[in-house]
PDB file of C-alpha atoms in Angstrom:
ATOM      1  CA  UNK D 971     -42.844 -90.394  36.736  1.00 66.00           C
ATOM      2  CA  UNK D 972     -44.681 -89.809  33.433  1.00 79.00           C
ATOM      3  CA  UNK D 973     -46.860 -92.919  33.914  1.00 86.00           C
ATOM      4  CA  UNK D 974     -46.094 -94.175  30.416  1.00 93.00           C
ATOM      5  CA  UNK D 975     -47.713 -97.409  29.250  1.00 95.00           C
ATOM      6  CA  UNK D 976     -46.973 -99.674  26.287  1.00 95.00           C
ATOM      7  CA  UNK D 977     -49.369 -98.608  23.528  1.00 95.00           C
ATOM      8  CA  UNK D 978     -49.784 -95.026  24.747  1.00 95.00           C
ATOM      9  CA  UNK D 979     -50.083 -92.060  22.430  1.00 94.00           C
ATOM     10  CA  UNK D 980     -47.688 -89.428  23.694  1.00 94.00           C
ATOM     11  CA  UNK D 981     -46.735 -85.793  23.272  1.00 94.00           C
ATOM     12  CA  UNK D 982     -43.182 -85.515  21.912  1.00 94.00           C
ATOM     13  CA  UNK D 983     -41.139 -82.346  21.514  1.00 93.00           C
ATOM     14  CA  UNK D 984     -37.720 -81.651  20.046  1.00 90.00           C
ATOM     15  CA  UNK D 985     -35.490 -80.959  23.026  1.00 86.00           C
ATOM     16  CA  UNK D 986     -32.912 -78.413  21.966  1.00 83.00           C
ATOM     17  CA  UNK D 987     -34.523 -78.572  18.511  1.00 79.00           C
ATOM     18  CA  UNK D 988     -32.876 -81.960  18.002  1.00 84.00           C
ATOM     19  CA  UNK D 989     -33.558 -84.786  20.465  1.00 89.00           C
ATOM     20  CA  UNK D 990     -37.072 -86.306  20.669  1.00 91.00           C
ATOM     21  CA  UNK D 991     -38.308 -85.808  24.244  1.00 91.00           C
ATOM     22  CA  UNK D 992     -41.448 -87.501  25.593  1.00 91.00           C
ATOM     23  CA  UNK D 993     -43.419 -84.861  27.499  1.00 92.00           C
ATOM     24  CA  UNK D 994     -46.358 -86.972  28.667  1.00 92.00           C
ATOM     25  CA  UNK D 995     -48.790 -89.697  27.752  1.00 93.00           C
ATOM     26  CA  UNK D 996     -52.185 -88.601  26.405  1.00 94.00           C
ATOM     27  CA  UNK D 997     -54.259 -90.463  28.956  1.00 93.00           C
ATOM     28  CA  UNK D 998     -57.588 -89.343  27.423  1.00 93.00           C
ATOM     29  CA  UNK D 999     -56.832 -91.496  24.381  1.00 93.00           C
ATOM     30  CA  UNK D1000     -56.320 -94.730  26.329  1.00 94.00           C
ATOM     31  CA  UNK D1001     -58.718 -97.541  25.433  1.00 94.00           C
ATOM     32  CA  UNK D1002     -57.767-100.043  28.115  1.00 92.00           C
ATOM     33  CA  UNK D1003     -55.445-102.095  25.931  1.00 94.00           C
ATOM     34  CA  UNK D1004     -52.333-100.275  27.151  1.00 94.00           C
ATOM     35  CA  UNK D1005     -50.002-102.234  29.398  1.00 95.00           C
ATOM     36  CA  UNK D1006     -47.917-101.054  32.329  1.00 93.00           C
ATOM     37  CA  UNK D1007     -44.169-101.152  31.751  1.00 89.00           C
ATOM     38  CA  UNK D1008     -42.648-103.771  34.019  1.00 88.00           C
ATOM     39  CA  UNK D1009     -38.856-103.620  34.073  1.00 84.00           C
ATOM     40  CA  UNK D1010     -36.991-106.923  34.413  1.00 89.00           C
ATOM     41  CA  UNK D1011     -35.328-107.487  37.770  1.00 93.00           C
ATOM     42  CA  UNK D1012     -32.896-110.188  36.685  1.00 96.00           C
ATOM     43  CA  UNK D1013     -30.363-110.457  33.885  1.00 96.00           C
ATOM     44  CA  UNK D1014     -31.747-112.675  31.084  1.00 94.00           C
ATOM     45  CA  UNK D1015     -28.300-114.267  30.671  1.00 95.00           C
ATOM     46  CA  UNK D1016     -26.938-114.948  34.174  1.00 96.00           C
ATOM     47  CA  UNK D1017     -30.099-114.171  36.215  1.00 96.00           C
ATOM     48  CA  UNK D1018     -28.226-111.838  38.577  1.00 97.00           C
ATOM     49  CA  UNK D1019     -30.192-108.957  40.077  1.00 96.00           C
ATOM     50  CA  UNK D1020     -30.086-105.889  37.853  1.00 95.00           C
ATOM     51  CA  UNK D1021     -28.910-102.539  39.202  1.00 93.00           C
ATOM     52  CA  UNK D1022     -30.061 -99.047  38.246  1.00 88.00           C
ATOM     53  CA  UNK D1023     -27.245 -96.622  39.111  1.00 81.00           C
ATOM     54  CA  UNK D1024     -28.368 -93.365  40.713  1.00 81.00           C
ATOM     55  CA  UNK D1025     -28.842 -90.660  38.118  1.00 80.00           C
ATOM     56  CA  UNK D1026     -29.008 -93.145  35.220  1.00 81.00           C
ATOM     57  CA  UNK D1027     -32.036 -94.392  33.297  1.00 80.00           C
ATOM     58  CA  UNK D1028     -30.670 -97.834  32.471  1.00 85.00           C
ATOM     59  CA  UNK D1029     -30.862-101.061  34.437  1.00 88.00           C
ATOM     60  CA  UNK D1030     -27.551-102.958  34.255  1.00 90.00           C
ATOM     61  CA  UNK D1031     -26.189-106.387  35.039  1.00 93.00           C
ATOM     62  CA  UNK D1032     -23.105-105.836  37.193  1.00 90.00           C
ATOM     63  CA  UNK D1033     -22.019-109.465  37.385  1.00 93.00           C
ATOM     64  CA  UNK D1034     -18.479-109.509  35.856  1.00 86.00           C
ATOM     65  CA  UNK D1035     -18.871-113.220  35.057  1.00 90.00           C
ATOM     66  CA  UNK D1036     -22.081-112.754  33.052  1.00 95.00           C
ATOM     67  CA  UNK D1037     -21.604-114.783  29.854  1.00 95.00           C
ATOM     68  CA  UNK D1038     -23.507-112.342  27.632  1.00 95.00           C
ATOM     69  CA  UNK D1039     -21.276-109.496  28.821  1.00 95.00           C
ATOM     70  CA  UNK D1040     -18.124-111.551  28.345  1.00 95.00           C
ATOM     71  CA  UNK D1041     -19.023-112.253  24.715  1.00 97.00           C
ATOM     72  CA  UNK D1042     -19.970-108.639  23.948  1.00 96.00           C
ATOM     73  CA  UNK D1043     -16.780-107.331  25.570  1.00 97.00           C
ATOM     74  CA  UNK D1044     -14.717-109.704  23.455  1.00 98.00           C
ATOM     75  CA  UNK D1045     -16.583-108.635  20.314  1.00 98.00           C
ATOM     76  CA  UNK D1046     -15.861-105.004  21.143  1.00 97.00           C
ATOM     77  CA  UNK D1047     -12.228-105.716  22.069  1.00 98.00           C
ATOM     78  CA  UNK D1048     -11.392-107.004  18.572  1.00 98.00           C
ATOM     79  CA  UNK D1049     -13.566-104.463  16.732  1.00 97.00           C
ATOM     80  CA  UNK D1050     -12.361-101.687  14.439  1.00 96.00           C
ATOM     81  CA  UNK D1051     -13.074 -99.033  17.101  1.00 94.00           C
ATOM     82  CA  UNK D1052     -10.982-100.865  19.695  1.00 97.00           C
ATOM     83  CA  UNK D1053      -7.997-103.157  18.957  1.00 97.00           C
ATOM     84  CA  UNK D1054      -8.939-103.309  15.254  1.00 96.00           C
ATOM     85  CA  UNK D1055      -8.049-106.974  14.657  1.00 97.00           C
ATOM     86  CA  UNK D1056      -8.832-107.394  10.973  1.00 95.00           C
ATOM     87  CA  UNK D1057     -10.978-110.413  10.126  1.00 94.00           C
ATOM     88  CA  UNK D1058     -11.931-111.138  13.741  1.00 96.00           C
ATOM     89  CA  UNK D1059     -15.664-110.585  13.413  1.00 93.00           C
ATOM     90  CA  UNK D1060     -18.592-111.153  15.739  1.00 96.00           C
ATOM     91  CA  UNK D1061     -19.386-114.657  14.451  1.00 95.00           C
ATOM     92  CA  UNK D1062     -15.770-115.775  14.933  1.00 96.00           C
ATOM     93  CA  UNK D1063     -15.699-114.465  18.509  1.00 97.00           C
ATOM     94  CA  UNK D1064     -18.932-116.322  19.256  1.00 96.00           C
ATOM     95  CA  UNK D1065     -17.591-119.533  17.676  1.00 96.00           C
ATOM     96  CA  UNK D1066     -14.299-119.389  19.584  1.00 97.00           C
ATOM     97  CA  UNK D1067     -16.190-118.626  22.811  1.00 97.00           C
ATOM     98  CA  UNK D1068     -18.479-121.609  22.219  1.00 96.00           C
ATOM     99  CA  UNK D1069     -15.438-123.837  21.673  1.00 96.00           C
ATOM    100  CA  UNK D1070     -13.895-122.538  24.909  1.00 96.00           C
ATOM    101  CA  UNK D1071     -10.870-121.115  23.095  1.00 97.00           C
ATOM    102  CA  UNK D1072     -11.501-117.480  23.982  1.00 97.00           C
ATOM    103  CA  UNK D1073     -12.976-116.534  27.340  1.00 95.00           C
ATOM    104  CA  UNK D1074     -10.774-113.531  28.132  1.00 95.00           C
ATOM    105  CA  UNK D1075      -8.848-110.841  26.263  1.00 96.00           C
ATOM    106  CA  UNK D1076      -5.625-112.721  27.014  1.00 96.00           C
ATOM    107  CA  UNK D1077      -6.932-115.879  25.329  1.00 97.00           C
ATOM    108  CA  UNK D1078      -7.039-114.051  21.988  1.00 98.00           C
ATOM    109  CA  UNK D1079      -3.232-113.941  22.026  1.00 97.00           C
ATOM    110  CA  UNK D1080      -2.907-117.685  22.709  1.00 97.00           C
ATOM    111  CA  UNK D1081      -4.956-118.974  19.780  1.00 97.00           C
ATOM    112  CA  UNK D1082      -3.506-121.966  17.924  1.00 95.00           C
ATOM    113  CA  UNK D1083      -3.420-121.406  14.134  1.00 95.00           C
ATOM    114  CA  UNK D1084      -3.396-125.166  13.478  1.00 95.00           C
ATOM    115  CA  UNK D1085      -6.646-125.645  15.392  1.00 95.00           C
ATOM    116  CA  UNK D1086      -8.228-122.642  13.636  1.00 96.00           C
ATOM    117  CA  UNK D1087      -7.186-124.021  10.225  1.00 95.00           C
ATOM    118  CA  UNK D1088      -9.173-127.180  10.902  1.00 94.00           C
ATOM    119  CA  UNK D1089     -12.448-125.304  11.426  1.00 94.00           C
ATOM    120  CA  UNK D1090     -15.048-125.243   8.683  1.00 90.00           C
ATOM    121  CA  UNK D1091     -14.739-122.024   6.660  1.00 87.00           C
ATOM    122  CA  UNK D1092     -11.113-121.452   7.565  1.00 90.00           C
ATOM    123  CA  UNK D1093      -7.997-123.211   6.290  1.00 91.00           C
ATOM    124  CA  UNK D1094      -4.302-122.541   6.725  1.00 93.00           C
ATOM    125  CA  UNK D1095      -4.283-119.226   4.856  1.00 94.00           C
ATOM    126  CA  UNK D1096      -7.256-117.729   6.706  1.00 94.00           C
ATOM    127  CA  UNK D1097      -5.911-118.926  10.049  1.00 95.00           C
ATOM    128  CA  UNK D1098      -2.502-117.426   9.303  1.00 95.00           C
ATOM    129  CA  UNK D1099      -4.033-114.066   8.350  1.00 96.00           C
ATOM    130  CA  UNK D1100      -6.040-113.958  11.569  1.00 97.00           C
ATOM    131  CA  UNK D1101      -2.995-114.751  13.690  1.00 97.00           C
ATOM    132  CA  UNK D1102      -1.015-112.063  11.853  1.00 97.00           C
ATOM    133  CA  UNK D1103      -3.751-109.516  12.569  1.00 97.00           C
ATOM    134  CA  UNK D1104      -3.739-110.523  16.233  1.00 98.00           C
ATOM    135  CA  UNK D1105       0.048-110.132  16.375  1.00 97.00           C
ATOM    136  CA  UNK D1106      -0.176-106.716  14.688  1.00 97.00           C
ATOM    137  CA  UNK D1107      -2.595-105.527  17.377  1.00 97.00           C
ATOM    138  CA  UNK D1108       0.190-105.884  19.958  1.00 96.00           C
ATOM    139  CA  UNK D1109       1.716-102.726  18.476  1.00 96.00           C
ATOM    140  CA  UNK D1110      -1.408-100.646  19.059  1.00 97.00           C
ATOM    141  CA  UNK D1111      -1.068 -97.458  21.124  1.00 97.00           C
ATOM    142  CA  UNK D1112      -2.140 -97.527  24.773  1.00 97.00           C
ATOM    143  CA  UNK D1113      -5.351 -95.592  24.110  1.00 98.00           C
ATOM    144  CA  UNK D1114      -6.701 -98.372  21.871  1.00 98.00           C
ATOM    145  CA  UNK D1115      -6.143-100.975  24.583  1.00 98.00           C
ATOM    146  CA  UNK D1116      -7.680 -98.752  27.267  1.00 98.00           C
ATOM    147  CA  UNK D1117     -10.752 -98.153  25.103  1.00 98.00           C
ATOM    148  CA  UNK D1118     -10.976-101.875  24.276  1.00 98.00           C
ATOM    149  CA  UNK D1119     -11.308-102.853  27.954  1.00 97.00           C
ATOM    150  CA  UNK D1120     -14.958-101.697  28.026  1.00 96.00           C
ATOM    151  CA  UNK D1121     -14.589 -99.589  31.173  1.00 96.00           C
ATOM    152  CA  UNK D1122     -17.902 -97.791  31.635  1.00 92.00           C
ATOM    153  CA  UNK D1123     -17.798 -94.208  30.290  1.00 93.00           C
ATOM    154  CA  UNK D1124     -14.265 -94.626  28.885  1.00 97.00           C
ATOM    155  CA  UNK D1125     -14.852 -93.999  25.191  1.00 96.00           C
ATOM    156  CA  UNK D1126     -12.285 -93.348  22.471  1.00 96.00           C
ATOM    157  CA  UNK D1127     -11.811 -89.665  23.332  1.00 97.00           C
ATOM    158  CA  UNK D1128     -11.469 -90.215  27.087  1.00 98.00           C
ATOM    159  CA  UNK D1129      -9.079 -93.131  26.499  1.00 98.00           C
ATOM    160  CA  UNK D1130      -6.805 -90.884  24.410  1.00 98.00           C
ATOM    161  CA  UNK D1131      -6.826 -88.140  27.047  1.00 98.00           C
ATOM    162  CA  UNK D1132      -5.971 -90.512  29.896  1.00 98.00           C
ATOM    163  CA  UNK D1133      -3.427 -92.529  27.909  1.00 97.00           C
ATOM    164  CA  UNK D1134      -1.497 -89.382  27.048  1.00 97.00           C
ATOM    165  CA  UNK D1135      -0.608 -89.071  30.763  1.00 96.00           C
ATOM    166  CA  UNK D1136       0.969 -92.544  31.192  1.00 97.00           C
ATOM    167  CA  UNK D1137       3.886 -94.520  29.766  1.00 97.00           C
ATOM    168  CA  UNK D1138       2.299 -97.909  30.401  1.00 96.00           C
ATOM    169  CA  UNK D1139      -1.286 -98.986  30.959  1.00 96.00           C
ATOM    170  CA  UNK D1140      -0.121-100.450  34.293  1.00 97.00           C
ATOM    171  CA  UNK D1141       0.670 -96.915  35.500  1.00 97.00           C
ATOM    172  CA  UNK D1142      -3.085 -96.483  35.925  1.00 97.00           C
ATOM    173  CA  UNK D1143      -3.061 -98.949  38.819  1.00 97.00           C
ATOM    174  CA  UNK D1144      -1.103 -96.323  40.776  1.00 96.00           C
ATOM    175  CA  UNK D1145      -3.417 -93.399  40.026  1.00 96.00           C
ATOM    176  CA  UNK D1146      -5.973 -92.122  42.523  1.00 97.00           C
ATOM    177  CA  UNK D1147      -9.355 -90.695  41.644  1.00 97.00           C
ATOM    178  CA  UNK D1148      -8.098 -87.233  42.582  1.00 97.00           C
ATOM    179  CA  UNK D1149      -5.080 -87.542  40.285  1.00 97.00           C
ATOM    180  CA  UNK D1150      -7.257 -88.610  37.372  1.00 97.00           C
ATOM    181  CA  UNK D1151      -9.681 -85.755  38.024  1.00 97.00           C
ATOM    182  CA  UNK D1152      -6.736 -83.363  37.685  1.00 97.00           C
ATOM    183  CA  UNK D1153      -6.559 -84.326  33.995  1.00 97.00           C
ATOM    184  CA  UNK D1154      -8.538 -81.802  31.903  1.00 95.00           C
ATOM    185  CA  UNK D1155     -11.932 -83.146  30.762  1.00 95.00           C
ATOM    186  CA  UNK D1156     -11.827 -86.115  33.159  1.00 97.00           C
ATOM    187  CA  UNK D1157     -14.651 -86.068  35.702  1.00 96.00           C
ATOM    188  CA  UNK D1158     -15.212 -87.993  38.938  1.00 96.00           C
ATOM    189  CA  UNK D1159     -17.426 -90.711  37.401  1.00 94.00           C
ATOM    190  CA  UNK D1160     -14.860 -91.641  34.755  1.00 97.00           C
ATOM    191  CA  UNK D1161     -12.048 -91.402  37.315  1.00 97.00           C
ATOM    192  CA  UNK D1162     -13.902 -93.673  39.739  1.00 96.00           C
ATOM    193  CA  UNK D1163     -14.571 -96.272  37.032  1.00 96.00           C
ATOM    194  CA  UNK D1164     -10.922 -96.311  35.948  1.00 98.00           C
ATOM    195  CA  UNK D1165      -9.682 -96.645  39.538  1.00 98.00           C
ATOM    196  CA  UNK D1166     -12.147 -99.495  40.174  1.00 96.00           C
ATOM    197  CA  UNK D1167     -10.943-101.354  37.093  1.00 97.00           C
ATOM    198  CA  UNK D1168      -7.237-100.939  37.773  1.00 97.00           C
ATOM    199  CA  UNK D1169      -7.440-101.849  41.461  1.00 96.00           C
ATOM    200  CA  UNK D1170      -9.164-105.138  40.662  1.00 95.00           C
ATOM    201  CA  UNK D1171      -6.610-107.942  40.956  1.00 95.00           C
ATOM    202  CA  UNK D1172      -8.440-110.076  38.395  1.00 93.00           C
ATOM    203  CA  UNK D1173      -8.287-107.314  35.773  1.00 94.00           C
ATOM    204  CA  UNK D1174      -4.601-106.637  36.417  1.00 96.00           C
ATOM    205  CA  UNK D1175      -3.796-110.359  36.201  1.00 96.00           C
ATOM    206  CA  UNK D1176      -5.508-110.548  32.816  1.00 94.00           C
ATOM    207  CA  UNK D1177      -3.545-107.550  31.537  1.00 95.00           C
ATOM    208  CA  UNK D1178      -0.303-109.048  32.806  1.00 95.00           C
ATOM    209  CA  UNK D1179      -1.173-112.307  31.096  1.00 94.00           C
TER     210      UNK D1179
END
């Protein structure tokens, strides 16, 4: 709507005295070298059509089998902010994914320490420490697991609020959008995303696994 081009000079103001907000492009300063912004229509990883949800500014790939998303979700799952599996860094996730050892959250808990020990840069001690960290993550509270699932809009705070209302993460498969909206600070978008995740048979099967 602002007709912004790549290379434009623009007027920027501090919205709320904090956030940079682009007011408009200064069209009088254009010299003809500016380029129109052409948004991609397909995911660069899986080539599925991208979707721009109503009311959002971001185009998203909504293909659950997109390889790039699978890797990033696994990286987040083991990260300090999520399941906090010590020593399970980004490069290790990518290596295990490439080897076909880890393609789902459940696969993390099936890793073979003997196979890991044989990899370059590991060894028996390093493999044992990683397996111990994975085992320790099984004792994490529900809110860490819920946050680790990468459900859209379910951040750390929201995960804690929702988790405080259940005894098991599987209880969420029985909750309706209306019931979730009855929880203070939980809105319809978050509630809808949680219901969608926990009514998906594939997601529930992975959690059961």
